[in-house]
Short mmCIF file of C-alpha atoms in Angstrom, two decimals:
data_model
loop_
_atom_site.label_atom_id
_atom_site.label_comp_id
_atom_site.label_asym_id
_atom_site.label_seq_id
_atom_site.Cartn_x
_atom_site.Cartn_y
_atom_site.Cartn_z
CA MET A 1 10.54 23.34 -10.31
CA ILE A 2 12.29 26.12 -12.08
CA MET A 3 12.34 24.14 -15.12
CA ASN A 4 8.60 23.43 -15.05
CA TRP A 5 8.04 27.22 -14.76
CA ILE A 6 10.34 28.16 -17.53
CA SER A 7 8.53 25.60 -19.80
CA VAL A 8 5.12 26.98 -18.88
CA GLY A 9 6.45 30.59 -19.65
CA LEU A 10 7.64 29.36 -22.96
CA VAL A 11 4.39 27.78 -23.91
CA ILE A 12 2.54 31.12 -22.93
CA LEU A 13 4.99 32.93 -25.09
CA ILE A 14 4.42 30.81 -28.05
CA LEU A 15 0.61 30.97 -27.64
CA ILE A 16 0.75 34.79 -27.68
CA ILE A 17 3.10 35.17 -30.63
CA TRP A 18 0.80 32.61 -32.49
CA PHE A 19 -2.43 34.29 -31.65
CA ARG A 20 -1.10 37.75 -32.73
CA ARG A 21 -0.04 36.55 -35.99
CA MET A 22 -3.39 34.95 -36.56
CA ILE A 23 -5.31 37.93 -35.91
CA ILE A 24 -3.12 39.88 -38.24
CA LYS A 25 -3.49 37.43 -40.97
CA VAL A 26 -7.33 37.24 -40.57
CA GLN A 27 -7.67 41.06 -40.65
CA LEU A 28 -5.64 41.21 -43.80
CA GLN A 29 -7.65 38.44 -45.54
CA ARG A 30 -11.04 40.21 -44.65
CA LEU A 31 -9.72 43.51 -45.90
CA ASN A 32 -11.66 44.02 -49.18
CA VAL A 33 -10.40 46.84 -51.59
CA PRO A 34 -12.90 48.47 -53.71
CA PRO A 35 -12.42 48.36 -57.64
CA ASN A 36 -12.09 52.11 -57.81
CA THR A 37 -9.33 52.22 -55.08
CA PRO A 38 -6.39 54.45 -56.27
CA LEU A 39 -3.40 52.35 -57.53
CA PRO A 40 -0.92 53.93 -55.01
CA PHE A 41 -3.02 52.73 -52.15
CA ARG A 42 -3.14 49.13 -53.53
CA LYS A 43 0.63 49.21 -54.01
CA LYS A 44 1.03 50.26 -50.32
CA LEU A 45 -1.49 47.64 -49.21
CA GLU A 46 0.55 44.85 -51.20
CA VAL A 47 3.72 46.12 -49.51
CA VAL A 48 2.07 45.91 -46.15
CA LYS A 49 0.95 42.33 -46.87
CA GLN A 50 4.24 41.30 -47.96
CA ALA A 51 5.84 42.90 -44.79
CA GLU A 52 3.49 40.86 -42.70
CA GLN A 53 3.88 37.88 -44.60
CA GLY A 54 7.64 38.06 -43.89
CA LYS A 55 6.83 38.82 -40.22
CA HIS A 56 4.83 35.45 -40.30
CA VAL A 57 7.79 33.57 -41.60
CA SER A 58 10.09 35.22 -38.90
CA ALA A 59 7.54 34.53 -36.39
CA LEU A 60 7.46 30.96 -37.52
CA LEU A 61 11.13 30.63 -37.05
CA TYR A 62 10.97 31.95 -33.54
CA LEU A 63 8.20 29.75 -32.69
CA THR A 64 10.29 26.81 -33.87
CA ILE A 65 13.22 27.71 -31.78
CA LEU A 66 10.90 28.21 -28.80
CA LEU A 67 9.35 24.88 -29.19
CA ALA A 68 12.68 23.12 -29.50
CA LEU A 69 14.02 25.05 -26.29
CA GLY A 70 10.76 24.01 -24.52
CA LEU A 71 11.23 20.40 -25.77
CA LEU A 72 14.82 20.26 -24.47
CA LEU A 73 13.78 21.60 -21.00
CA THR A 74 10.94 19.01 -20.88
CA THR A 75 13.44 16.28 -21.86
CA TYR A 76 15.94 17.58 -19.20
CA GLY A 77 13.03 17.67 -16.71
CA LEU A 78 12.05 14.11 -17.51
CA PHE A 79 15.71 12.91 -17.05
CA GLN A 80 15.82 14.58 -13.72
CA MET A 81 12.45 12.96 -12.82
CA GLU A 82 13.89 9.68 -13.71
CA ASP A 83 16.97 10.24 -11.67
CA GLN A 84 14.79 11.03 -8.72
CA LEU A 85 12.73 8.09 -9.26
CA HIS A 86 15.55 5.91 -9.22
CA VAL A 87 16.98 7.34 -5.97
CA VAL A 88 13.53 7.03 -4.47
CA THR A 89 13.34 3.31 -5.76
CA GLU A 90 16.82 2.56 -4.44
CA ARG A 91 15.86 4.17 -1.04
CA THR A 92 12.66 2.16 -0.95
CA ASN A 93 14.43 -1.16 -1.50
CA GLN A 94 17.05 -0.16 1.16
CA LEU A 95 14.26 0.63 3.68
CA LYS A 96 12.67 -3.07 2.71
CA ASP A 97 16.07 -4.61 3.40
CA GLU A 98 16.36 -2.81 6.71
CA LEU A 99 12.68 -3.71 7.60
CA TYR A 100 13.51 -7.35 6.86
CA THR A 101 16.49 -7.31 8.87
CA LEU A 102 14.85 -5.76 11.65
CA LYS A 103 11.96 -8.31 11.56
CA LYS A 104 14.57 -11.00 11.50
CA GLU A 105 16.41 -9.54 14.48
CA GLN A 106 13.13 -9.07 16.28
CA LYS A 107 12.15 -12.68 15.67
CA GLN A 108 15.37 -13.90 16.88
CA ILE A 109 15.12 -11.86 20.10
CA ILE A 110 11.57 -13.06 20.74
CA THR A 111 12.30 -16.67 20.06
CA LYS A 112 15.13 -16.60 22.64
CA LEU A 113 12.91 -15.13 25.22
CA PRO A 114 11.35 -17.95 27.76
CA ILE A 115 7.56 -18.67 27.34
CA LYS A 116 5.57 -17.27 30.19
CA ALA A 117 2.88 -19.20 32.05
CA TYR A 118 -0.61 -18.30 30.90
CA PRO A 119 -2.15 -15.79 33.25
CA LYS A 120 -4.89 -17.30 35.68
CA LYS A 121 -7.17 -14.58 34.80
CA GLY A 122 -6.67 -15.04 31.04
CA ILE A 123 -6.25 -12.48 28.32
CA GLY A 124 -9.78 -11.20 28.00
CA LEU A 125 -11.12 -13.44 25.32
CA LYS A 126 -14.68 -13.06 26.30
CA ASP A 127 -14.32 -9.22 25.97
CA TYR A 128 -14.24 -9.28 22.20
CA GLN A 129 -17.35 -8.44 20.27
CA TRP A 130 -17.75 -12.10 18.70
CA ASP A 131 -21.37 -11.63 17.83
CA ASP A 132 -20.45 -8.63 15.57
CA LEU A 133 -18.49 -10.70 13.40
CA PHE A 134 -21.58 -12.63 12.44
CA ALA A 135 -24.12 -9.80 12.53
CA GLU A 136 -22.14 -7.36 10.28
CA GLU A 137 -19.73 -9.81 8.58
CA ASN A 138 -16.95 -7.19 9.14
CA ARG A 139 -13.80 -8.27 7.77
CA GLU A 140 -12.13 -5.24 9.01
CA LYS A 141 -13.19 -5.96 12.63
CA GLN A 142 -12.14 -9.65 12.16
CA TYR A 143 -8.68 -8.47 11.19
CA GLU A 144 -8.35 -6.28 14.06
CA ILE A 145 -9.22 -9.10 16.54
CA GLU A 146 -6.82 -11.47 14.96
CA SER A 147 -4.13 -8.89 15.15
CA ASP A 148 -4.75 -8.11 18.81
CA LEU A 149 -4.89 -11.74 19.78
CA SER A 150 -1.66 -12.41 18.10
CA THR A 151 -0.12 -9.67 20.10
CA LYS A 152 -1.56 -10.95 23.37
CA VAL A 153 -0.67 -14.52 23.09
CA SER A 154 2.95 -14.04 21.87
CA PRO A 155 4.38 -14.08 25.50
CA TYR A 156 2.70 -17.49 25.92
CA PHE A 157 3.03 -19.24 22.56
CA GLY A 158 6.15 -17.40 21.16
CA LEU A 159 5.84 -15.66 17.73
CA SER A 160 2.35 -16.29 16.72
CA THR A 161 -0.21 -15.63 14.08
CA THR A 162 -3.93 -16.00 14.82
CA LEU A 163 -6.52 -16.77 12.20
CA ILE A 164 -10.26 -16.74 12.88
CA VAL A 165 -12.36 -18.79 10.61
CA LEU A 166 -16.10 -17.98 10.44
CA ASP A 167 -18.76 -20.38 9.32
CA VAL A 168 -21.81 -17.91 8.74
CA PRO A 169 -24.58 -20.50 8.00
CA THR A 170 -23.90 -22.45 11.13
CA GLN A 171 -22.97 -19.45 13.26
CA THR A 172 -19.77 -20.99 14.37
CA LEU A 173 -16.12 -19.90 14.46
CA ASN A 174 -12.76 -21.57 14.76
CA ILE A 175 -9.53 -20.01 16.16
CA ALA A 176 -6.19 -21.30 14.55
CA LEU A 177 -2.96 -20.31 16.25
CA ALA A 178 0.30 -20.86 14.42
CA GLY A 179 3.90 -19.61 15.45
CA ASP A 180 7.47 -20.38 16.29
CA SER A 181 8.51 -20.77 19.97
CA GLY A 182 12.13 -20.99 19.22
CA SER A 183 13.08 -23.75 21.57
CA GLU A 184 12.02 -27.18 22.14
CA GLU A 185 12.59 -26.57 25.84
CA ASN A 186 9.27 -24.61 25.94
CA ARG A 187 7.20 -27.68 24.78
CA GLN A 188 5.72 -28.53 28.33
CA GLN A 189 4.97 -24.77 29.04
CA ILE A 190 3.39 -24.33 25.59
CA LYS A 191 1.21 -27.38 26.27
CA ASP A 192 0.02 -25.96 29.62
CA ASN A 193 -0.67 -22.60 27.95
CA VAL A 194 -2.80 -24.19 25.23
CA LYS A 195 -4.83 -25.89 27.71
CA ALA A 196 -5.21 -22.82 29.72
CA PHE A 197 -6.28 -20.98 26.66
CA ALA A 198 -8.84 -23.60 25.63
CA LYS A 199 -10.33 -23.29 29.16
CA GLU A 200 -10.57 -19.62 28.99
CA ALA A 201 -12.19 -20.04 25.52
CA LYS A 202 -15.20 -21.74 26.99
CA ASP A 203 -16.89 -18.33 27.44
CA VAL A 204 -16.43 -17.25 23.82
CA THR A 205 -19.84 -17.19 22.14
CA LYS A 206 -20.20 -19.49 19.13
CA LEU A 207 -16.57 -21.01 19.43
CA THR A 208 -16.62 -24.68 18.54
CA GLN A 209 -12.98 -25.62 17.61
CA ILE A 210 -9.42 -24.40 18.39
CA THR A 211 -6.51 -25.71 16.37
CA PHE A 212 -2.85 -24.99 17.35
CA GLN A 213 0.24 -25.50 15.67
CA MET A 214 3.76 -24.59 16.99
CA ASN A 215 7.30 -24.97 15.36
CA LEU A 216 9.77 -26.12 17.98
CA MET A 217 13.57 -25.81 17.54
CA ASN A 218 16.07 -28.24 18.99
CA ASP A 219 19.62 -28.03 19.75
CA LYS A 220 20.57 -29.21 16.32
CA GLU A 221 18.52 -26.33 14.75
CA LYS A 222 15.91 -28.92 13.16
CA LYS A 223 12.36 -27.94 13.53
CA LYS A 224 9.69 -30.01 14.94
CA THR A 225 5.98 -29.43 15.03
CA TYR A 226 3.67 -29.68 17.79
CA SER A 227 -0.05 -29.49 17.13
CA CYS A 228 -3.30 -30.13 18.73
CA THR A 229 -7.22 -29.49 18.30
CA PHE A 230 -9.77 -28.72 20.84
CA SER A 231 -13.56 -29.17 20.07
CA ARG A 232 -16.84 -28.99 21.58
CA GLU A 233 -20.45 -29.65 20.45
CA LYS A 234 -22.36 -27.12 22.41
CA THR A 235 -21.09 -23.77 23.29
CA ASP A 236 -21.64 -24.04 27.05
CA GLU A 237 -19.49 -27.25 27.27
CA GLU A 238 -15.79 -27.36 28.31
CA PHE A 239 -13.48 -27.86 25.15
CA SER A 240 -11.94 -31.40 24.82
CA LEU A 241 -8.68 -32.29 23.44
CA ILE A 242 -9.39 -34.73 20.43
CA GLN A 243 -6.05 -34.50 18.61
CA GLU A 244 -2.34 -34.10 19.53
CA GLU A 245 0.59 -34.54 17.52
CA GLU A 246 4.23 -34.27 18.62
#
């Protein structure tokens, strides 16, 4: 910060010196001497012009020194800024690594937790403003619902991601759930929870299909996938299990 103010001060000083020299030069150039001017006066005027010309040269030398000094300060400031940027970049990378480690540890903790039974009263699927997704085609609102659903279903499906797929022409939507339960021991509980989720989803307006995919980890640390699909033709019908893969 101090270097910047010094550089600004040098620039102002350079402009003042240059402006003052230019005014003097213009004034001397505009000075017209009548033909009948006495010779002693003309000699004095030439002496003054020569003296000012010498001052111009000296001022030019000083300006060169000041410009060089300003350039050095600016270069030094750029090096300092580069060092600060390097420090910030290193800190950012460190924070990214810490965040990655934190997410990894969080995932390990979550996957070790037992899967809970789906609540009998549900998680409030019908409380979302589903019609607004079609009326306004609001992607921000859609992301908000997806994020909130992912958080709500995590205790019942494990570490989950929710994706809502809109079909505006047919005014229908699909809900896709994907995640990692962490243990194959949770398989039966997950199946029960998926069926409970599909049962609650009956009241969701315009929902026609639910797809579900879950990674299951066995004792040998090998992943297996469980997936299923529920569908219905009319929005007032119960969802039916049309596909299941284990």
